[in-house]
Structures are given as structure tokens and as C-alpha cells.
CSV table of C-alpha atoms and ligand atoms in Angstrom, one decimal:
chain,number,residue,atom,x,y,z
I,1,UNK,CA,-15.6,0.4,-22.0
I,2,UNK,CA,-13.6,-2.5,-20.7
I,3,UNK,CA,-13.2,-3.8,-17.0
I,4,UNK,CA,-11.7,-6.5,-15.2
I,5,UNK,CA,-14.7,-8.0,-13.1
I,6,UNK,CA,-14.5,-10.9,-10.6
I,7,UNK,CA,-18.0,-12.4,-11.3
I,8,UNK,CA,-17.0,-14.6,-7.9
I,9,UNK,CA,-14.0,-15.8,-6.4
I,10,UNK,CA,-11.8,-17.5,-8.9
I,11,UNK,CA,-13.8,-16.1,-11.9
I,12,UNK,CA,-12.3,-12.9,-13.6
I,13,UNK,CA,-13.7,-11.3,-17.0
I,14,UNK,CA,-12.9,-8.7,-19.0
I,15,UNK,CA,-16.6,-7.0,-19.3
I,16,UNK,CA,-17.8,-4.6,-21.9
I,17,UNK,CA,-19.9,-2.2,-19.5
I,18,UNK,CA,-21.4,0.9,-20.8
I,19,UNK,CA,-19.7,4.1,-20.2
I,20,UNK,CA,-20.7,6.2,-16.8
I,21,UNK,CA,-21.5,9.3,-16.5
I,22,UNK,CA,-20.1,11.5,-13.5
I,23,UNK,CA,-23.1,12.4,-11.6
I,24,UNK,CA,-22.6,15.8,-9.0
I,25,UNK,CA,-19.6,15.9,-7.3
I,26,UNK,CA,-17.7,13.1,-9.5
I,27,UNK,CA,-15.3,13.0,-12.4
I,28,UNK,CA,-14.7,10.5,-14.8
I,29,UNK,CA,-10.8,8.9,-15.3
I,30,UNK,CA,-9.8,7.6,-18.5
I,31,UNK,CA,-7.2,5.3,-16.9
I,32,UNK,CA,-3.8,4.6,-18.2
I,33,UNK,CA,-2.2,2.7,-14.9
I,34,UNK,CA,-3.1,1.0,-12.2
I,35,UNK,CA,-1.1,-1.1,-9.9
I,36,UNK,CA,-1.8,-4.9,-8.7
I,37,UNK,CA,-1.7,-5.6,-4.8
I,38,UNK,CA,-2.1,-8.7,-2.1
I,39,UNK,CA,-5.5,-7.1,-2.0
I,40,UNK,CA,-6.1,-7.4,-5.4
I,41,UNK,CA,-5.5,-11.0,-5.4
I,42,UNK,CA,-7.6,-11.8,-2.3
I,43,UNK,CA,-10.7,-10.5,-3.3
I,44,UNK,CA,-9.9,-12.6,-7.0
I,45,UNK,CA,-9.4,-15.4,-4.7
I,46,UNK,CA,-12.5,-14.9,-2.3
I,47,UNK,CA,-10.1,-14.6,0.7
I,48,UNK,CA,-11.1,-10.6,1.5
I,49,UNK,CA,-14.1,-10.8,3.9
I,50,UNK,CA,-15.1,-7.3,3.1
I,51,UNK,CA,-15.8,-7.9,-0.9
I,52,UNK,CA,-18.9,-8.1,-2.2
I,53,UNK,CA,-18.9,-9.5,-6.0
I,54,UNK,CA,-18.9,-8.9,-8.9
I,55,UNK,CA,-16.2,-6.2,-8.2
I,56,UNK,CA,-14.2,-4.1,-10.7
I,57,UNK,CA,-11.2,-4.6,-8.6
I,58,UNK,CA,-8.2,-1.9,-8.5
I,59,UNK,CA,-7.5,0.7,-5.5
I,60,UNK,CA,-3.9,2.5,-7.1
I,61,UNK,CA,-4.7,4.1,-10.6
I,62,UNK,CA,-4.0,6.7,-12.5
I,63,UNK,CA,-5.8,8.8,-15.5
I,64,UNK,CA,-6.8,11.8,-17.2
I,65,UNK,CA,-10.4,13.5,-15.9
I,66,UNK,CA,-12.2,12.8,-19.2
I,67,UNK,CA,-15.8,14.0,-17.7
I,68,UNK,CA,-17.1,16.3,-14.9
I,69,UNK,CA,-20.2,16.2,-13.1
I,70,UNK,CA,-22.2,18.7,-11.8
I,71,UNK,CA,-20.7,21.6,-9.2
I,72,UNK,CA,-17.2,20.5,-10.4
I,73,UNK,CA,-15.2,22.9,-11.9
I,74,UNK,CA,-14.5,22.3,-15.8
I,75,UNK,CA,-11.1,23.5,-15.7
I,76,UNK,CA,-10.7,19.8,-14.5
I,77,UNK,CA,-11.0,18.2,-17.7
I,78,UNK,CA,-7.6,16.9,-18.9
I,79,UNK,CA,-6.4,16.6,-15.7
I,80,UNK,CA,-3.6,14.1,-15.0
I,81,UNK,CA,-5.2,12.5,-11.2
I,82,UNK,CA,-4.4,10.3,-9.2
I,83,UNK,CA,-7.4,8.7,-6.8
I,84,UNK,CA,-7.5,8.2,-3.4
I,85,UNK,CA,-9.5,4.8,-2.7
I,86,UNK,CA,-10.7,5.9,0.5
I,87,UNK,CA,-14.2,7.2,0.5
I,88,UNK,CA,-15.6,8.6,3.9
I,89,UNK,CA,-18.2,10.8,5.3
I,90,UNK,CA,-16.6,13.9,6.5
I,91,UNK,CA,-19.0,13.8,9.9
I,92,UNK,CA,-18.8,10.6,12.1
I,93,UNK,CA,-16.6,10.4,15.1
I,94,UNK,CA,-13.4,8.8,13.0
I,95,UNK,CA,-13.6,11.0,10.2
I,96,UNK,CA,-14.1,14.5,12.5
I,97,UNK,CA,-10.5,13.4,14.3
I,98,UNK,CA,-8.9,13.3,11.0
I,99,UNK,CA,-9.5,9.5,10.0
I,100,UNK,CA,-11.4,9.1,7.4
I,101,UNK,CA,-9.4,5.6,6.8
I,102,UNK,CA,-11.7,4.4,9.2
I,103,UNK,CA,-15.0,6.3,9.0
I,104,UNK,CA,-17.6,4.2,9.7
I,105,UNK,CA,-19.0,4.2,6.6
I,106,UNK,CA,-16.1,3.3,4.9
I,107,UNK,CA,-15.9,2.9,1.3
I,108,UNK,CA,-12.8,1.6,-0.5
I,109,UNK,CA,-12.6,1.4,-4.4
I,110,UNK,CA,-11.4,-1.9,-5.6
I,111,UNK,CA,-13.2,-3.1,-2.5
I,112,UNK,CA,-16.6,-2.3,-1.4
I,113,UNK,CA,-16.7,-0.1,-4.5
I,114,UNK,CA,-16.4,-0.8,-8.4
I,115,UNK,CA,-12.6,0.2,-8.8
I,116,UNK,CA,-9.6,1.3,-11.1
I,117,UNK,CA,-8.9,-1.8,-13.3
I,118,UNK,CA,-11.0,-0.3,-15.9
I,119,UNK,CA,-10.7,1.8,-19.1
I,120,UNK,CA,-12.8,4.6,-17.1
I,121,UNK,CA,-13.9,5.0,-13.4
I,122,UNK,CA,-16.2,7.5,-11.7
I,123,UNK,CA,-14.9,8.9,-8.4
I,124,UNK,CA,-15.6,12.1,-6.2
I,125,UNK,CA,-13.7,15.3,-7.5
I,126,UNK,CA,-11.9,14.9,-4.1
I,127,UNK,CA,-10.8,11.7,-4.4
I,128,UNK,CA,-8.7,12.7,-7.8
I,129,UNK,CA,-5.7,14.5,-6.7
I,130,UNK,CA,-3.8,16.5,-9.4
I,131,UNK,CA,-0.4,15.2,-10.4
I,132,UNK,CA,1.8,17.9,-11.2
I,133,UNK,CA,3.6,18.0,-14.4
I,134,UNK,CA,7.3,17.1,-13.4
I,135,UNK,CA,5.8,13.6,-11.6
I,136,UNK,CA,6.2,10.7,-14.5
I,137,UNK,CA,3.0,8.4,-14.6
I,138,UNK,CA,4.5,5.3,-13.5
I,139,UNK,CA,5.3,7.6,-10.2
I,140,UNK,CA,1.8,8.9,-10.1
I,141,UNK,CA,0.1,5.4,-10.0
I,142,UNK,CA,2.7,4.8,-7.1
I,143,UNK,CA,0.8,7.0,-4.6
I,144,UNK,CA,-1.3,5.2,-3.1
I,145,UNK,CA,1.3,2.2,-1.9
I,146,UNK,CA,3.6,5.0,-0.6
I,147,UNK,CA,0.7,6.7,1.2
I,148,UNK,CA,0.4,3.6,3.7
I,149,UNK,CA,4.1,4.8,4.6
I,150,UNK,CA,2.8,7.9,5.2
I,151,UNK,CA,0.2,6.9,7.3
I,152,UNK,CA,2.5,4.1,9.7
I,153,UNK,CA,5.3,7.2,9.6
I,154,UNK,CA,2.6,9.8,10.9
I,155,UNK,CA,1.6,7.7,13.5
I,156,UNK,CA,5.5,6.9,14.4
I,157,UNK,CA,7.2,10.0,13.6
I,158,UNK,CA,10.6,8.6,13.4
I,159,UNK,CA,13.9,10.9,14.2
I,160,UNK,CA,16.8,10.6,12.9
I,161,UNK,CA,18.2,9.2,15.7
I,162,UNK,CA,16.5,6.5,15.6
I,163,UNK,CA,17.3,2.1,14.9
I,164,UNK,CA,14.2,1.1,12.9
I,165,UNK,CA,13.7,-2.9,12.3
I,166,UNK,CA,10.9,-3.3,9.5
I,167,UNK,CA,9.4,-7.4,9.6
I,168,UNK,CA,8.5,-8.1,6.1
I,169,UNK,CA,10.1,-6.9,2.6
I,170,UNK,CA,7.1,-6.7,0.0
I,171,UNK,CA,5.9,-3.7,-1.5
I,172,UNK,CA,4.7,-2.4,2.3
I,173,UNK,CA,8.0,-3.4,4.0
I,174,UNK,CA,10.1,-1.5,0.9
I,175,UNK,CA,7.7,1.7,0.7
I,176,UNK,CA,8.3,1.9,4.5
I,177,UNK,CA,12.3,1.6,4.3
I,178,UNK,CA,12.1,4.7,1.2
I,179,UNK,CA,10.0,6.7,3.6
I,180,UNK,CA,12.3,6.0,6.8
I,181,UNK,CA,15.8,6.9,4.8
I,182,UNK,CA,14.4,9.5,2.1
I,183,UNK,CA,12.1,11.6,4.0
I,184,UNK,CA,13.5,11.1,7.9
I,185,UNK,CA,16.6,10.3,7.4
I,186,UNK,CA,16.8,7.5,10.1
I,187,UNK,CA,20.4,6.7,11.1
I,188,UNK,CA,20.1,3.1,10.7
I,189,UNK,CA,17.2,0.7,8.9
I,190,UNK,CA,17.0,-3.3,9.5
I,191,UNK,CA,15.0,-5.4,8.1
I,192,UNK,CA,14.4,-8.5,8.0
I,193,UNK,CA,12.7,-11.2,5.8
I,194,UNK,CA,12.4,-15.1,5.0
I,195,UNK,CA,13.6,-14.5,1.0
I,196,UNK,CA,17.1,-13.2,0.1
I,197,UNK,CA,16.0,-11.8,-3.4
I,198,UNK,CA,13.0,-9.4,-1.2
I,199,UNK,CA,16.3,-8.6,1.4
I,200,UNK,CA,18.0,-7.5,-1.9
I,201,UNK,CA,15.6,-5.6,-3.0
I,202,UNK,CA,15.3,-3.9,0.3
I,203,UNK,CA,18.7,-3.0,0.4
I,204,UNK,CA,18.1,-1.6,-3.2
I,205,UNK,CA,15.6,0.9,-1.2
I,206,UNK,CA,17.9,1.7,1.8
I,207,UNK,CA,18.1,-0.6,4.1
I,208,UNK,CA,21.4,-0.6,6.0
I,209,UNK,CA,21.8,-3.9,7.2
I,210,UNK,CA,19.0,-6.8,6.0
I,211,UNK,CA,19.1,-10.0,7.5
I,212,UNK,CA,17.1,-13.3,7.0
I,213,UNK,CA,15.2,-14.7,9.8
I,214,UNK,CA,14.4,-17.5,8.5
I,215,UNK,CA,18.1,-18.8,9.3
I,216,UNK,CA,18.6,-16.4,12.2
I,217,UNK,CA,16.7,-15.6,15.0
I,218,UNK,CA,16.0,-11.9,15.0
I,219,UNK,CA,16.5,-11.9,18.6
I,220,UNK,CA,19.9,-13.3,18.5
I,221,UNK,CA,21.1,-11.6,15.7
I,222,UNK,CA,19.9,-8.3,17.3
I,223,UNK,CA,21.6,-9.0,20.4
I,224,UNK,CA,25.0,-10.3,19.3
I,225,UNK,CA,25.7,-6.3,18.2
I,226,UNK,CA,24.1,-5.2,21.1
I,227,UNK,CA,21.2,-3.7,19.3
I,228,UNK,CA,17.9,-2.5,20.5
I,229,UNK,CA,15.1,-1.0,18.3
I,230,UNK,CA,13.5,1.9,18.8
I,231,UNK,CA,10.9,1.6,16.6
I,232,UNK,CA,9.5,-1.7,15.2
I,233,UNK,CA,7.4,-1.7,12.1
I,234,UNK,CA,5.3,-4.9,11.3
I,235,UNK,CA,5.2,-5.3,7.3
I,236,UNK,CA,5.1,-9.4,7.5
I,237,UNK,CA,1.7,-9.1,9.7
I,238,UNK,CA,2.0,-13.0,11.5
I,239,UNK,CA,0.6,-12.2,14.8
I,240,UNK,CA,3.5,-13.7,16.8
I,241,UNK,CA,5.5,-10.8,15.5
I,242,UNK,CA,3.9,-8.1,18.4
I,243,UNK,CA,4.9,-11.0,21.2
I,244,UNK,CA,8.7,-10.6,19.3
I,245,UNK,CA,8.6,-7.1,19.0
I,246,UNK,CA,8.0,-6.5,22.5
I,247,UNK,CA,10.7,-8.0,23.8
I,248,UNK,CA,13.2,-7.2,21.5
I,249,UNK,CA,12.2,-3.5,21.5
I,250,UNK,CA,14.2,-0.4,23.2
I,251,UNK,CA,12.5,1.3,26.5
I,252,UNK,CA,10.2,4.0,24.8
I,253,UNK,CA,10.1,2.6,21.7
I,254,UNK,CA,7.0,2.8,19.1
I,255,UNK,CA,5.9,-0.3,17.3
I,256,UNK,CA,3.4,-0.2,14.2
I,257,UNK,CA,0.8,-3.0,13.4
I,258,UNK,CA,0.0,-3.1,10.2
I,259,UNK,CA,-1.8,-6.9,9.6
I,260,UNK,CA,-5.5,-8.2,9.3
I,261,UNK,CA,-4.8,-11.3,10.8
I,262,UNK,CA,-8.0,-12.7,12.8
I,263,UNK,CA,-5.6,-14.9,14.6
I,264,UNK,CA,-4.9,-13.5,18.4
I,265,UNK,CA,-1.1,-12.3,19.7
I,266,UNK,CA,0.4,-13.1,23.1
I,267,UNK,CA,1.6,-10.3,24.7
I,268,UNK,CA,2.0,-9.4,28.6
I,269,UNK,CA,1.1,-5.9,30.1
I,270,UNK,CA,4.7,-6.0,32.2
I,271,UNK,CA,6.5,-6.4,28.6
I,272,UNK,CA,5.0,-2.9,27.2
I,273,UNK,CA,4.6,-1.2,30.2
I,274,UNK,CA,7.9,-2.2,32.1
I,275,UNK,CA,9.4,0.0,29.1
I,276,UNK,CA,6.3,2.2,28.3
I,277,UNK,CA,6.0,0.9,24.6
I,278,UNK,CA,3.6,3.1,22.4
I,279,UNK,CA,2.0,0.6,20.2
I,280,UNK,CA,-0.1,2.0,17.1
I,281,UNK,CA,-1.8,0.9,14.6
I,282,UNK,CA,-2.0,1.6,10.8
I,283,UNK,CA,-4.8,1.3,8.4
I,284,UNK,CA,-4.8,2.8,4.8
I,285,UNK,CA,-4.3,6.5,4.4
I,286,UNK,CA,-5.8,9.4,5.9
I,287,UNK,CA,-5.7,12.3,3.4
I,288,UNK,CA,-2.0,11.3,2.9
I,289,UNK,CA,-1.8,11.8,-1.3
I,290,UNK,CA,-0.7,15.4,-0.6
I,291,UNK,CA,2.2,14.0,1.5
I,292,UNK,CA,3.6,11.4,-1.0
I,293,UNK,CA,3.1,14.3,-4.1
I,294,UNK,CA,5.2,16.2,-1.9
I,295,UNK,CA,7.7,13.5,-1.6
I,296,UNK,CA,7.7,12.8,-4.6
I,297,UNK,CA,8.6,16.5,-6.1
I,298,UNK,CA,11.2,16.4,-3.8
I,299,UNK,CA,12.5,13.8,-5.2
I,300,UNK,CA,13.2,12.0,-1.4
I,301,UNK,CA,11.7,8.4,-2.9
I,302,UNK,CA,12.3,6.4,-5.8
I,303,UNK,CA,8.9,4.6,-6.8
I,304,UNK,CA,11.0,2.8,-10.1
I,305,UNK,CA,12.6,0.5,-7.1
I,306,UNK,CA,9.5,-1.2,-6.9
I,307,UNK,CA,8.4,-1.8,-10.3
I,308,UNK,CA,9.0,-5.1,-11.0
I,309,UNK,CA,6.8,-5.7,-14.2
I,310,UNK,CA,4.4,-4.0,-16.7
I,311,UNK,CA,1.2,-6.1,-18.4
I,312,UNK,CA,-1.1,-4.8,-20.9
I,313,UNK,CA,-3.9,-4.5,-19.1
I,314,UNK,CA,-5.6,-7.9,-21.6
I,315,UNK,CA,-3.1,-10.2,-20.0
I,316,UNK,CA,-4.6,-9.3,-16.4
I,317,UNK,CA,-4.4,-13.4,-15.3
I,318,UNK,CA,-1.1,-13.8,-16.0
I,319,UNK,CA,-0.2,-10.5,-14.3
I,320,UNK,CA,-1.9,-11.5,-11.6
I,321,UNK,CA,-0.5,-15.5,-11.4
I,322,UNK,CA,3.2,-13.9,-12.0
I,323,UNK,CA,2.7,-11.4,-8.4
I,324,UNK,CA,0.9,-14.4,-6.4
I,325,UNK,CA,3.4,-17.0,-7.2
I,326,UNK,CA,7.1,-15.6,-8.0
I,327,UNK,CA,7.9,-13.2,-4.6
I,328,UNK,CA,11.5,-13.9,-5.4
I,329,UNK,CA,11.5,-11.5,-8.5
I,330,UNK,CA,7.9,-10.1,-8.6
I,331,UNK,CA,7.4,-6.7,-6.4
I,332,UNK,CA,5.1,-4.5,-7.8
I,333,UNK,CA,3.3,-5.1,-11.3
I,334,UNK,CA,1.6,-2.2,-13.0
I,335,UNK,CA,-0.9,-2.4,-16.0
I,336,UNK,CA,-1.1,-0.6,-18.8
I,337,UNK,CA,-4.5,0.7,-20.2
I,338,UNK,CA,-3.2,1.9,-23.7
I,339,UNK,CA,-6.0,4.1,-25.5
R,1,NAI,P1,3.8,-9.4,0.9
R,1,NAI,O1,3.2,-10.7,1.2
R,1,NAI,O2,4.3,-9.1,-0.5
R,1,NAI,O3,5.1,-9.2,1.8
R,1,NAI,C1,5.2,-9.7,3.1
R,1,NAI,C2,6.6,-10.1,3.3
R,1,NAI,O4,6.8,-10.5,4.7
R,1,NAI,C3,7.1,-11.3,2.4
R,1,NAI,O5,8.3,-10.9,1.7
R,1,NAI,C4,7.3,-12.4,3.4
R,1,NAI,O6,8.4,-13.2,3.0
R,1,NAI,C5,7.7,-11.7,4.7
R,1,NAI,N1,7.4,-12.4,5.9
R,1,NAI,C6,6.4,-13.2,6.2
R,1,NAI,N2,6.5,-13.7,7.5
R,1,NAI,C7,7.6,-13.2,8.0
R,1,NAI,C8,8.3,-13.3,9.3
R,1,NAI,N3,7.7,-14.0,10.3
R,1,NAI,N4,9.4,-12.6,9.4
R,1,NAI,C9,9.9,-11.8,8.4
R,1,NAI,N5,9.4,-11.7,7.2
R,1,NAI,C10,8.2,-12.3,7.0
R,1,NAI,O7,2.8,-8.3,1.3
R,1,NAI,P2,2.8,-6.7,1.3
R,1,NAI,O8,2.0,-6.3,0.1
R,1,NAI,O9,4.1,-6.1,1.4
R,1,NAI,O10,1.9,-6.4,2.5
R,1,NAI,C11,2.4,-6.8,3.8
R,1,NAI,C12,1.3,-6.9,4.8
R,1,NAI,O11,0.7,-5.6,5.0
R,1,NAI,C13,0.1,-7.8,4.4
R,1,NAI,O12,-0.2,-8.6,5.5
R,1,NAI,C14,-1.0,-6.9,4.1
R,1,NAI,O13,-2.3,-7.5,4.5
R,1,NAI,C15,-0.7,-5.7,5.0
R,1,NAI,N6,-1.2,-4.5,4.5
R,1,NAI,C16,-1.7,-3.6,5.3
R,1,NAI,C17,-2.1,-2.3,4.9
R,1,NAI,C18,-2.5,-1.4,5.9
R,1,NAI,O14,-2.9,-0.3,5.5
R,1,NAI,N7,-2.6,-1.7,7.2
R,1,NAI,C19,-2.0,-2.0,3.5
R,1,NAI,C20,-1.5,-2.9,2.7
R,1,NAI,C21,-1.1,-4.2,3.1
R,2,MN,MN1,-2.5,-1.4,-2.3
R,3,ZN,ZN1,-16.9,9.1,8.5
């Protein structure tokens, strides 16, 4: 079979590896999709500290179960799956409160883990959640992006009464916005970003009123209608957007962190405890694929929003190049694994 392996950062090859075999408790995906993201690029570039190389790199694929391994049921084979990249242990302290996104053995696929840009991956059975029939495949390989919505929304639980500001319109900030209008119906949606075409596109996905902060302060533009959030949701991840958020946010409000950034954040006690801010933080998914299938047969997002481009999966570099560099027209890049 073919993969896409960075050898080390910089240094991507499409490898002939031999085929693997699902040992007990896998399956085997023949995989016809899988999705590009920041991720992606920053273990290609050697900027993700948690990658060890060479990596098969991939986290949001999509396949057919062509092999089972022992103890899982054969009825599986055929199967159209889509895989969860987060592997955990079922037993430590993280995973027994219901997240396994941080388990502290944590295993991600793409990451720690030989991943989906590959003709076949092996996975657990659990990890490969059936797709049923009336989801598309270029919906099915959207899962796993919409699944981090899930996650900051769980944590938030917005209502419909609330005035959501979202900082940052990429894929995160634009799977965030579908989840806020489709699925709670949240009276009004801002967001803000430094690039008109990303605005666009979020207003494409539901935003009621986008703005760009690079030539307006959000704070001033906030204030001139007199409008306080109630529930912030960090999508841009610089860390002097918590010190901003704080002060621009509604008593009682909920903000969501959802950045890596080793750099600290300034923030005072008196700012989130003078209005009791709740302040939560977002990592991954925890078991969220059943959520987003159920979204999705409901019809409440539209994953073809995001889609900006398809490669075959042979033209990888270029695919890659196109998403680093063009953020004005690039959103989310898919390739194809024709067979
Ligand atoms: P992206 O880079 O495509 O989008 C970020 C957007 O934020 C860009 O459109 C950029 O113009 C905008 N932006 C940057 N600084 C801004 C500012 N000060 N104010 C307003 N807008 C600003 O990235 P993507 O894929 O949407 O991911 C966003 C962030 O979320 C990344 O930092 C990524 O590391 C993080 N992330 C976190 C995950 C989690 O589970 N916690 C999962 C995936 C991504
Ligand atoms: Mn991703
Ligand atoms: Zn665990």
C-alpha cells in the first residue's frame, strides 16, 4: 500500500509499506478520504512538539472496514467508518470522568500514532464509527473537525438566548458558528477575524454580524451597539485574546480556550471574578462522533461550507502548500484515495 510519511520535518514521501494486518480488537480501513489540518502541516513542518517521526500523518479519514481482527464481529466487513483519532485507556483518572481526550496515555492517530493519509490504516473497532447510509462521504470524513464543536459546545452549552462572539474564522471558528446556529439556535453569532474572504465565509455558515478586527477594535465596535457577550469562544488562539475576552465579556458569561500557545496571558482575578466568568477549556473530542452523526442525519450542519478543495491523494505537496499559504480562498482540503 501507499502512505504519505514525513521521514523528518520538511521531508514527505509517498512510501510503499506492506499491508497490516488487524491484530485483536482492530479493523483494517481501506480509505477513500481524509481531510488536511493546521496539524497536519505542523508536524510536516517539525513545529508539533508531540510528533515523533517518521509519521503517517492524517487524524480525519474515512473508509470501508476491509479486515477484522480477532473478537471483532465479521458483520463489520464492508462497513462505511469513520475513525475517531483519539485513543485512550478506559481506566486512569481523565478517562473514568468521561475524557478520554486527555487520558494520560493519550494516543492520537496522525500524531503519536501512524495515521489516515494512507491507502489502509489499522485502528481499534471502537475507534471506527459506522456511517449510516443517508450521510454522503465527503460528510463522513467531516466528523472529526465538527466533533471539536461538539466538545467546546458541551463544555459551554449555549442557549438560545445567548450573544456568542467566536475570535478566529478557520475551519475551527466556522465548525463552531454551524454548531452555535444549526444545533442551538443561538439568537445572535459574531465573529470576528483579520481576513474579509474567512468573514465571508463565516457569514456563509451563519454568522449574523462578522466584523474585521484588524481595522476595528473589537472592543469598540462591541460597545458602540451596546453589546456584551455572553459567551466568548477563542478559535484564533493568540493568548492576548483571554485578557480581551475578559473584559469585553457579559457578567456570567462562559468563555472557551481552545489554543496551544506556550506563550503566557494576562489576566486579573477581579476581571473574572467581579462578574463570576466560567472559563473552560477545550481539547479534542471526548466520545463526540455519535453527536456530530446525529447532527448530521438531522441535517442541522452543512459540512460542503467548508470544503474548499479536493487533491488526489499523489499531489499531497501541493495540497498541502495550497492550505498553508492561500487562507483567503483555502478552508478545508480533502484527499482523495481512489482504488
Ligand atoms: P486557522 O489558522 O485556519 O484559523 C485561525 C483564524 O484566526 C485565521 O483565519 C486568522 O486570520 C484568525 N486570527 C488570528 N489572530 C486573530 C485575532 N487576534 N483576532 C481575530 N482573528 C484572528 O486555524 P484553525 O484550523 O481554524 O484552528 C484554530 C486554532 O484552534 C489553532 O490555534 C489550532 O491550534 C487550534 N485548534 C485547537 C483544537 C482543540 O481541540 N483545542 C483543535 C484544532 C485546532
Ligand atoms: Mn483536525
Ligand atoms: Zn486514560
Amino acid at each position: 500500500m501507499k502512505s504519505i510519511v514525513i521521514q523528518q520535518p520538511n521531508d514527505l514521501v509517498i512510501e510503499t509499506r506492506p499491508l497490516p494486518e488487524p491484530v485483536a480488537g482492530d479493523v483494517r480501513v481501506r480509505i477513500t478520504l481524509a481531510g488536511i489540518c493546521g496539524s497536519d502541516s505542523h508536524i510536516y513542518r517539525g513545529h508539533n512538539p508531540f510528533a515523533k517521526y517518521p509519521r503517517v500523518i492524517g487524524h480525519e479519514f474515512f473508509g470501508v472496514i476491509d479486515a477484522v481482527g480477532e473478537g471483532v464481529d465479521q458483520a463489520r466487513l464492508g462497513q462505511r467508518v469513520s475513525v475517531d483519532p483519539v485513543i485512550s485507556c478506559g481506566t486512569c483518572y481523565p478517562c473514568s470522568v468521561g475524557k478520554p481526550n486527555v487520558c494520560t496515555s493519550l494516543v492520537v492517530l496522525g500524531v503519536h500514532r501512524d495515521g489516515g493519509f494512507s491507502e489502509y490504516a489499522v485502528v481499534p473497532a471502537k475507534n471506527a464509527w459506522p456511517v449510516p447510509d443517508e450521510i454522503p462521504d465527503e460528510h463522513a470524513v467531516m466528523i472529526e473537525p465538527f466533533t471539536i464543536a461538539a466538545n467546546v459546545t458541551g463544555h459551554a452549552q449555549p442557549t438560545e438566548q445567548d450573544v456568542a462572539l467566536i475570535y478566529g474564522a478557520g475551519p475551527m471558528g466556522l465548525v463552531t458558528v454551524q454548531a452555535l446556529k444549526g444545533v442551538y439556535n443561538v439568537k445572535q453569532v459574531i465573529v470576528v477575524d483579520r481576513i474579509d474572504e474567512r468573514l465571508a465565509m463565516a457569514q456563509r455558515s451563519g454568522a449574523d454580524w462578522v466584523f474585521n478586527n484588524r481595522d476595528r477594535p473589537v472592543a469598540a465596535a462591541l460597545a458602540e451597539k451596546g453589546i456584551k457577550p455572553t459567551l466568548i469562544i477563542d478559535a484564533a488562539c493568540h493568548p492576548t485574546i483571554l485578557q480581551e475576552a475578559v473584559s469585553l465579556a457579559s457578567p456570567a458569561a462562559r468563555i472557551v480556550l481552545m489554543g496551544f500557545s506556550s506563550e503566557p496571558s494576562q489576566v486579573v482575578q477581579q476581571g473574572i471574578t467581579g462578574k463570576e466568568l466560567s472559563i473552560f477549556s477545550s481539547r479534542l473530542n471526548a466520545n463526540k462522533f455519535p453527536v456530530v452523526i446525529d447532527w448530521l442525519q438531522k441535517g442541522l450542519i452543512d459540512p460542503n461550507k467548508l470544503i474548499a478543495h479536493r487533491f488526489d491523494y499523489h499531489h499531497v505537496t501541493d495540497a498541502i502548500e495550497l492550505f498553508e499559504k492561500d487562507q483567503r480562498q483555502c478552508c478545508k482540503v480533502l484527499l482523495t484515495f481512489a482504488q
